[in-house]
Amino acid sequence: SPNAKRALVTLYATADRTAVPVEARRVPLLRSWAEGSDTDAQRVMAGLYEIGASGVRQDRAEAIRLYALAAAAGSARAKQDLNRLRPPGPAPVQECDRVAEPPRSVMGIKDPSLAQGLPDARIDVPAVRAACTRAMQEWPDEVRFIAYAARAPEMAGENEETVRLYRLAAGLGNAYAQFSMGAMYLQAQFGLPQDDKEALRYLRLAAAQGVPAAQVPLANMHLAGSNGVPKDPAEAVRLCRLAAEARDADGLVCLAGLYDRGEGGLQKDDREVVRLYRLAVIQNSVPALAGLGSMHAEGRGVARDDVEAVRLFRLAVARDDPTGQLWLAYMTENGRGGLARNNAEALRLYPAGR
């Protein structure tokens, strides 16, 4: 009966475990009640998992999960148990981090990071769902797991859940989620309307937390005076420099372009352009390949070297870079860098309508 159930659970939940041990035959009932959201049953089962009693194997992670569920439902005693088991500060690395951490370029400077993170193409949707759901249960106050969990519905094309999770994490201050919300509003993705005002609000929040992928688009908007942003080359320089200092490939290319053109109060500096392009090439930037190649072809900031220029242009073309293709066409047309003059090949490489 409900009254008997309540009396049993209350007894186990309030008693000293050594004085009133849980009978092993009661465990299946307690487990079912715990999964049915009974906070006292969750605390009892968590205690059994914590010490490994009454035929229940010791499992600290499962104990934390159950204490966290009860704490999230308002159990003050479960909250105390949870604080006792978990170390203070951010959650340590979990499986959710390993399977769903985003690339460094979309994370804030204070975010924990395993390495370079996982691009969208490497996201295993079922693995992310399982790992991040468990992480959110065990660490309900850790916002990054909410943001990372959003990658599963995002890759599965589930618009409402994607927006719900990113919006929740963004509102709680997660930089990656703020960037994601800004990008979705900017590009009218996942059922959201195109909204420059909302996009800028989120992107500025992310940029302030050191997200290079937010800083560079904002810099480009300030350069062009677009998307409702006032033209401000000096602000563009500031934002590009922040991204470049984080060794972000797009930030390095952005700052190289500003030095190349002498914009935003910067003096033209060919050597600095070369230095920045080289750093960006190390970060696997495709535009930097063509940019560095052009400096070699023109002998700006570095000794003229047509052979090296052609090598870089070919690498860029192999990765579908249109600027690299245009330069390779030019070098072919003029027989430079060890290439034989070949007008037919040059015409094939030049964009249509040149």
CSV table of C-alpha atoms in Angstrom, one decimal:
chain,number,residue,atom,x,y,z
A,1,SER,CA,0.0,0.0,0.0
A,2,PRO,CA,1.2,3.6,-0.4
A,3,ASN,CA,1.3,4.1,3.3
A,4,ALA,CA,3.4,1.0,3.8
A,5,LYS,CA,5.7,2.0,1.0
A,6,ARG,CA,6.1,5.5,2.6
A,7,ALA,CA,6.8,4.0,6.0
A,8,LEU,CA,9.4,1.6,4.7
A,9,VAL,CA,11.2,4.2,2.6
A,10,THR,CA,11.2,6.7,5.4
A,11,LEU,CA,12.6,4.2,7.8
A,12,TYR,CA,15.5,3.3,5.5
A,13,ALA,CA,16.1,7.0,4.5
A,14,THR,CA,16.3,8.3,8.1
A,15,ALA,CA,17.9,5.3,9.9
A,16,ASP,CA,21.5,4.6,10.6
A,17,ARG,CA,22.5,2.1,8.0
A,18,THR,CA,24.4,0.0,10.5
A,19,ALA,CA,21.4,-0.1,12.9
A,20,VAL,CA,18.8,-0.8,10.3
A,21,PRO,CA,20.4,-2.5,7.3
A,22,VAL,CA,18.4,-2.7,4.1
A,23,GLU,CA,17.2,-6.2,3.4
A,24,ALA,CA,18.5,-7.5,0.1
A,25,ARG,CA,15.0,-8.6,-0.8
A,26,ARG,CA,13.8,-5.0,-0.5
A,27,VAL,CA,16.4,-3.7,-3.0
A,28,PRO,CA,14.3,-4.3,-6.2
A,29,LEU,CA,11.4,-2.4,-4.8
A,30,LEU,CA,13.6,0.4,-3.6
A,31,ARG,CA,15.3,0.6,-7.0
A,32,SER,CA,12.0,0.8,-8.8
A,33,TRP,CA,10.8,3.5,-6.5
A,34,ALA,CA,14.0,5.4,-7.0
A,35,GLU,CA,13.7,5.3,-10.8
A,36,GLY,CA,10.1,6.5,-10.3
A,37,SER,CA,11.4,9.7,-8.8
A,38,ASP,CA,10.9,9.0,-5.1
A,39,THR,CA,13.7,11.1,-3.5
A,40,ASP,CA,13.9,9.1,-0.3
A,41,ALA,CA,14.3,5.9,-2.3
A,42,GLN,CA,16.9,7.6,-4.4
A,43,ARG,CA,18.8,8.5,-1.3
A,44,VAL,CA,18.6,5.0,0.1
A,45,MET,CA,19.7,3.4,-3.2
A,46,ALA,CA,22.5,6.0,-3.5
A,47,GLY,CA,23.7,5.0,0.0
A,48,LEU,CA,23.8,1.4,-1.0
A,49,TYR,CA,25.8,2.1,-4.1
A,50,GLU,CA,28.1,4.3,-2.2
A,51,ILE,CA,29.1,1.6,0.3
A,52,GLY,CA,28.3,-1.5,-1.6
A,53,ALA,CA,25.7,-3.1,0.7
A,54,SER,CA,22.7,-5.4,0.6
A,55,GLY,CA,23.9,-7.2,-2.5
A,56,VAL,CA,24.3,-3.9,-4.4
A,57,ARG,CA,27.7,-3.5,-6.0
A,58,GLN,CA,29.8,-0.4,-5.0
A,59,ASP,CA,29.4,2.2,-7.7
A,60,ARG,CA,30.4,5.8,-6.8
A,61,ALA,CA,29.2,7.2,-10.1
A,62,GLU,CA,25.7,5.7,-9.7
A,63,ALA,CA,25.6,6.9,-6.1
A,64,ILE,CA,26.3,10.4,-7.3
A,65,ARG,CA,23.7,10.2,-10.0
A,66,LEU,CA,21.0,9.2,-7.6
A,67,TYR,CA,22.0,11.8,-5.0
A,68,ALA,CA,22.0,14.4,-7.8
A,69,LEU,CA,18.5,13.4,-8.9
A,70,ALA,CA,17.2,13.7,-5.4
A,71,ALA,CA,19.0,17.0,-4.8
A,72,ALA,CA,17.6,18.4,-8.1
A,73,ALA,CA,14.1,17.5,-6.8
A,74,GLY,CA,14.7,19.5,-3.7
A,75,SER,CA,16.1,17.1,-1.1
A,76,ALA,CA,18.4,19.0,1.2
A,77,ARG,CA,19.9,15.9,2.7
A,78,ALA,CA,20.7,14.5,-0.8
A,79,LYS,CA,22.4,17.9,-1.6
A,80,GLN,CA,24.5,17.4,1.5
A,81,ASP,CA,25.4,13.8,0.5
A,82,LEU,CA,26.2,15.1,-3.0
A,83,ASN,CA,28.6,17.8,-1.7
A,84,ARG,CA,30.3,15.2,0.5
A,85,LEU,CA,31.0,12.9,-2.5
A,86,ARG,CA,31.8,15.4,-5.2
A,87,PRO,CA,34.9,17.6,-5.1
A,88,PRO,CA,34.4,21.4,-5.1
A,89,GLY,CA,34.7,23.4,-8.3
A,90,PRO,CA,34.0,22.4,-11.9
A,91,ALA,CA,33.1,18.8,-12.6
A,92,PRO,CA,36.1,16.7,-13.5
A,93,VAL,CA,36.4,15.3,-17.1
A,94,GLN,CA,33.5,13.0,-17.9
A,95,GLU,CA,32.6,10.8,-20.8
A,96,CYS,CA,30.4,13.7,-22.0
A,97,ASP,CA,33.5,15.8,-22.5
A,98,ARG,CA,35.3,13.0,-24.4
A,99,VAL,CA,32.5,12.4,-26.9
A,100,ALA,CA,31.0,15.9,-27.2
A,101,GLU,CA,33.5,18.7,-26.4
A,102,PRO,CA,33.4,21.2,-29.2
A,103,PRO,CA,36.4,22.6,-31.1
A,104,ARG,CA,38.6,25.2,-29.2
A,105,SER,CA,37.6,28.0,-31.6
A,106,VAL,CA,34.0,28.0,-30.3
A,107,MET,CA,34.9,27.8,-26.6
A,108,GLY,CA,35.6,30.5,-24.1
A,109,ILE,CA,39.1,31.0,-22.7
A,110,LYS,CA,38.1,29.8,-19.3
A,111,ASP,CA,36.4,26.7,-20.5
A,112,PRO,CA,38.1,23.4,-19.6
A,113,SER,CA,39.5,21.6,-22.7
A,114,LEU,CA,40.8,18.1,-23.4
A,115,ALA,CA,42.5,18.9,-26.6
A,116,GLN,CA,41.1,20.5,-29.8
A,117,GLY,CA,37.6,19.1,-29.4
A,118,LEU,CA,35.4,17.3,-31.9
A,119,PRO,CA,34.1,18.7,-35.1
A,120,ASP,CA,30.5,18.0,-36.1
A,121,ALA,CA,31.5,15.2,-38.5
A,122,ARG,CA,32.9,13.2,-35.5
A,123,ILE,CA,29.8,13.4,-33.3
A,124,ASP,CA,28.3,10.0,-32.4
A,125,VAL,CA,24.7,11.0,-31.6
A,126,PRO,CA,23.8,8.0,-29.4
A,127,ALA,CA,27.0,8.2,-27.5
A,128,VAL,CA,26.5,11.9,-26.8
A,129,ARG,CA,22.9,11.4,-25.7
A,130,ALA,CA,23.9,8.7,-23.2
A,131,ALA,CA,27.1,10.3,-21.8
A,132,CYS,CA,25.8,13.8,-21.5
A,133,THR,CA,22.4,12.7,-20.0
A,134,ARG,CA,24.3,10.9,-17.3
A,135,ALA,CA,26.7,13.8,-16.8
A,136,MET,CA,23.7,16.2,-16.4
A,137,GLN,CA,22.2,13.8,-13.8
A,138,GLU,CA,25.4,13.5,-11.8
A,139,TRP,CA,26.4,17.2,-12.1
A,140,PRO,CA,23.1,19.2,-12.5
A,141,ASP,CA,24.9,22.4,-11.7
A,142,GLU,CA,27.5,22.0,-14.4
A,143,VAL,CA,26.3,24.1,-17.4
A,144,ARG,CA,28.8,22.8,-19.9
A,145,PHE,CA,27.1,19.4,-20.0
A,146,ILE,CA,23.8,21.1,-21.0
A,147,ALA,CA,25.6,22.8,-23.9
A,148,TYR,CA,27.5,19.7,-24.9
A,149,ALA,CA,24.3,17.6,-24.8
A,150,ALA,CA,22.8,20.0,-27.4
A,151,ARG,CA,25.2,18.6,-30.0
A,152,ALA,CA,23.2,15.3,-30.2
A,153,PRO,CA,19.9,16.9,-31.3
A,154,GLU,CA,21.8,19.4,-33.4
A,155,MET,CA,23.4,16.6,-35.4
A,156,ALA,CA,20.1,14.7,-35.5
A,157,GLY,CA,18.2,17.7,-36.9
A,158,GLU,CA,15.9,18.1,-33.9
A,159,ASN,CA,15.3,21.8,-33.9
A,160,GLU,CA,13.2,22.4,-30.8
A,161,GLU,CA,15.5,20.3,-28.5
A,162,THR,CA,18.6,21.9,-30.0
A,163,VAL,CA,17.4,25.4,-29.4
A,164,ARG,CA,16.0,24.5,-25.9
A,165,LEU,CA,19.3,23.2,-24.6
A,166,TYR,CA,21.5,25.9,-26.2
A,167,ARG,CA,19.2,28.6,-25.0
A,168,LEU,CA,19.2,27.2,-21.4
A,169,ALA,CA,23.0,26.9,-21.3
A,170,ALA,CA,23.5,30.3,-22.9
A,171,GLY,CA,21.2,31.9,-20.3
A,172,LEU,CA,23.4,30.2,-17.6
A,173,GLY,CA,26.5,31.8,-19.0
A,174,ASN,CA,28.1,29.1,-21.2
A,175,ALA,CA,30.2,30.7,-23.9
A,176,TYR,CA,29.9,27.9,-26.4
A,177,ALA,CA,26.1,28.0,-26.1
A,178,GLN,CA,26.0,31.8,-26.5
A,179,PHE,CA,28.1,31.5,-29.7
A,180,SER,CA,25.7,28.7,-31.0
A,181,MET,CA,22.6,30.8,-30.3
A,182,GLY,CA,24.2,33.8,-32.1
A,183,ALA,CA,25.2,31.7,-35.1
A,184,MET,CA,21.7,30.2,-35.3
A,185,TYR,CA,20.0,33.6,-35.2
A,186,LEU,CA,22.5,35.0,-37.7
A,187,GLN,CA,21.9,32.2,-40.2
A,188,ALA,CA,18.2,31.5,-39.5
A,189,GLN,CA,18.9,27.9,-38.5
A,190,PHE,CA,17.0,25.3,-36.5
A,191,GLY,CA,13.7,27.0,-36.9
A,192,LEU,CA,14.8,30.4,-35.6
A,193,PRO,CA,14.2,33.5,-37.6
A,194,GLN,CA,17.1,35.6,-39.0
A,195,ASP,CA,17.5,38.2,-36.3
A,196,ASP,CA,20.6,40.5,-36.3
A,197,LYS,CA,19.7,42.0,-32.9
A,198,GLU,CA,19.5,38.7,-31.1
A,199,ALA,CA,22.5,37.3,-33.1
A,200,LEU,CA,24.7,40.3,-32.0
A,201,ARG,CA,23.5,40.0,-28.4
A,202,TYR,CA,24.6,36.4,-28.1
A,203,LEU,CA,27.8,36.9,-30.2
A,204,ARG,CA,28.9,39.8,-28.1
A,205,LEU,CA,28.4,37.7,-24.9
A,206,ALA,CA,30.5,34.9,-26.4
A,207,ALA,CA,33.2,37.3,-27.7
A,208,ALA,CA,33.5,38.8,-24.2
A,209,GLN,CA,34.2,35.3,-22.9
A,210,GLY,CA,37.0,34.8,-25.5
A,211,VAL,CA,35.3,32.8,-28.1
A,212,PRO,CA,37.3,33.3,-31.3
A,213,ALA,CA,34.5,32.1,-33.6
A,214,ALA,CA,32.4,35.0,-32.2
A,215,GLN,CA,35.2,37.6,-32.3
A,216,VAL,CA,36.1,37.2,-35.9
A,217,PRO,CA,32.6,37.5,-37.4
A,218,LEU,CA,32.0,40.6,-35.2
A,219,ALA,CA,35.3,42.0,-36.5
A,220,ASN,CA,34.2,41.5,-40.1
A,221,MET,CA,30.9,43.2,-39.3
A,222,HIS,CA,32.7,46.2,-37.9
A,223,LEU,CA,34.9,46.4,-40.9
A,224,ALA,CA,32.0,46.4,-43.3
A,225,GLY,CA,29.5,48.2,-41.1
A,226,SER,CA,27.0,45.4,-41.7
A,227,ASN,CA,24.2,43.6,-39.7
A,228,GLY,CA,23.4,46.7,-37.8
A,229,VAL,CA,26.9,47.1,-36.5
A,230,PRO,CA,28.6,50.6,-36.9
A,231,LYS,CA,31.7,50.7,-39.0
A,232,ASP,CA,34.6,50.7,-36.7
A,233,PRO,CA,38.0,49.4,-38.0
A,234,ALA,CA,39.7,49.9,-34.7
A,235,GLU,CA,37.2,47.6,-33.0
A,236,ALA,CA,37.8,45.1,-35.7
A,237,VAL,CA,41.5,45.2,-35.0
A,238,ARG,CA,40.9,44.6,-31.3
A,239,LEU,CA,38.7,41.6,-31.9
A,240,CYS,CA,40.9,40.1,-34.5
A,241,ARG,CA,43.9,40.5,-32.2
A,242,LEU,CA,42.1,38.8,-29.4
A,243,ALA,CA,41.3,35.8,-31.6
A,244,ALA,CA,44.9,35.8,-33.0
A,245,GLU,CA,46.4,35.8,-29.5
A,246,ALA,CA,44.4,32.7,-28.8
A,247,ARG,CA,46.2,31.1,-31.9
A,248,ASP,CA,42.8,30.8,-33.7
A,249,ALA,CA,43.4,30.3,-37.4
A,250,ASP,CA,40.7,32.6,-38.6
A,251,GLY,CA,41.8,35.3,-36.1
A,252,LEU,CA,45.4,35.1,-37.4
A,253,VAL,CA,44.2,35.4,-41.0
A,254,CYS,CA,41.9,38.3,-40.0
A,255,LEU,CA,44.8,40.2,-38.3
A,256,ALA,CA,47.1,39.4,-41.2
A,257,GLY,CA,44.6,41.0,-43.7
A,258,LEU,CA,44.4,44.1,-41.5
A,259,TYR,CA,48.2,44.5,-41.5
A,260,ASP,CA,48.3,43.8,-45.2
A,261,ARG,CA,45.8,46.6,-45.9
A,262,GLY,CA,46.9,49.0,-43.1
A,263,GLU,CA,43.4,49.2,-41.6
A,264,GLY,CA,42.1,50.1,-38.2
A,265,GLY,CA,45.1,52.4,-37.4
A,266,LEU,CA,47.6,49.7,-38.2
A,267,GLN,CA,50.7,50.5,-40.3
A,268,LYS,CA,51.2,48.2,-43.3
A,269,ASP,CA,53.7,45.6,-42.2
A,270,ASP,CA,54.5,42.8,-44.7
A,271,ARG,CA,56.8,40.9,-42.3
A,272,GLU,CA,54.0,40.8,-39.7
A,273,VAL,CA,51.6,39.5,-42.4
A,274,VAL,CA,54.0,36.7,-43.3
A,275,ARG,CA,54.5,35.8,-39.6
A,276,LEU,CA,50.7,35.7,-39.0
A,277,TYR,CA,50.1,33.6,-42.1
A,278,ARG,CA,52.8,31.1,-41.1
A,279,LEU,CA,51.2,30.7,-37.7
A,280,ALA,CA,47.8,30.2,-39.3
A,281,VAL,CA,49.2,27.6,-41.7
A,282,ILE,CA,50.4,25.7,-38.6
A,283,GLN,CA,46.8,25.8,-37.5
A,284,ASN,CA,45.7,24.2,-40.8
A,285,SER,CA,44.1,27.4,-42.2
A,286,VAL,CA,43.3,27.0,-45.9
A,287,PRO,CA,43.1,30.8,-46.7
A,288,ALA,CA,46.5,31.2,-45.0
A,289,LEU,CA,48.1,28.9,-47.6
A,290,ALA,CA,47.0,31.2,-50.5
A,291,GLY,CA,47.9,34.3,-48.4
A,292,LEU,CA,51.4,33.1,-47.6
A,293,GLY,CA,51.8,31.9,-51.2
A,294,SER,CA,51.0,35.4,-52.5
A,295,MET,CA,53.6,36.9,-50.2
A,296,HIS,CA,56.2,34.6,-51.7
A,297,ALA,CA,55.0,35.2,-55.2
A,298,GLU,CA,55.3,39.0,-54.8
A,299,GLY,CA,58.4,39.0,-52.5
A,300,ARG,CA,56.6,41.0,-49.8
A,301,GLY,CA,57.9,40.4,-46.3
A,302,VAL,CA,59.9,37.5,-47.5
A,303,ALA,CA,62.3,36.8,-50.4
A,304,ARG,CA,60.5,36.1,-53.6
A,305,ASP,CA,60.2,32.3,-54.1
A,306,ASP,CA,58.0,31.2,-57.0
A,307,VAL,CA,58.5,27.5,-56.4
A,308,GLU,CA,57.4,27.9,-52.7
A,309,ALA,CA,54.5,30.0,-53.9
A,310,VAL,CA,53.3,27.3,-56.3
A,311,ARG,CA,53.7,24.7,-53.7
A,312,LEU,CA,51.4,26.6,-51.3
A,313,PHE,CA,48.9,27.4,-54.0
A,314,ARG,CA,48.6,23.8,-54.9
A,315,LEU,CA,48.0,22.8,-51.3
A,316,ALA,CA,45.2,25.5,-51.2
A,317,VAL,CA,43.7,24.2,-54.5
A,318,ALA,CA,43.7,20.7,-53.1
A,319,ARG,CA,41.4,22.0,-50.3
A,320,ASP,CA,39.1,23.8,-52.7
A,321,ASP,CA,40.3,27.4,-52.0
A,322,PRO,CA,39.3,29.8,-54.8
A,323,THR,CA,42.0,32.3,-54.0
A,324,GLY,CA,44.7,29.6,-54.3
A,325,GLN,CA,43.1,28.5,-57.6
A,326,LEU,CA,43.2,32.0,-59.0
A,327,TRP,CA,46.9,32.4,-58.0
A,328,LEU,CA,47.8,29.0,-59.5
A,329,ALA,CA,46.1,30.0,-62.7
A,330,TYR,CA,48.1,33.2,-62.8
A,331,MET,CA,51.4,31.4,-62.2
A,332,THR,CA,50.5,28.8,-64.9
A,333,GLU,CA,49.6,31.6,-67.4
A,334,ASN,CA,53.0,33.3,-66.8
A,335,GLY,CA,55.1,30.1,-66.5
A,336,ARG,CA,56.4,30.9,-63.0
A,337,GLY,CA,57.5,28.6,-60.2
A,338,GLY,CA,58.8,25.9,-62.5
A,339,LEU,CA,55.5,25.7,-64.4
A,340,ALA,CA,55.5,25.6,-68.1
A,341,ARG,CA,53.4,28.3,-69.8
A,342,ASN,CA,50.0,26.7,-70.5
A,343,ASN,CA,47.2,29.0,-71.5
A,344,ALA,CA,44.6,26.2,-71.7
A,345,GLU,CA,45.4,25.0,-68.2
A,346,ALA,CA,45.3,28.6,-67.0
A,347,LEU,CA,41.9,29.2,-68.5
A,348,ARG,CA,40.6,26.0,-66.9
A,349,LEU,CA,41.8,27.2,-63.5
A,350,TYR,CA,40.6,30.8,-63.8
A,351,PRO,CA,37.0,31.4,-62.5
A,352,ALA,CA,34.4,31.5,-65.3
A,353,GLY,CA,33.8,34.9,-66.7
A,354,ARG,CA,37.3,36.3,-66.0
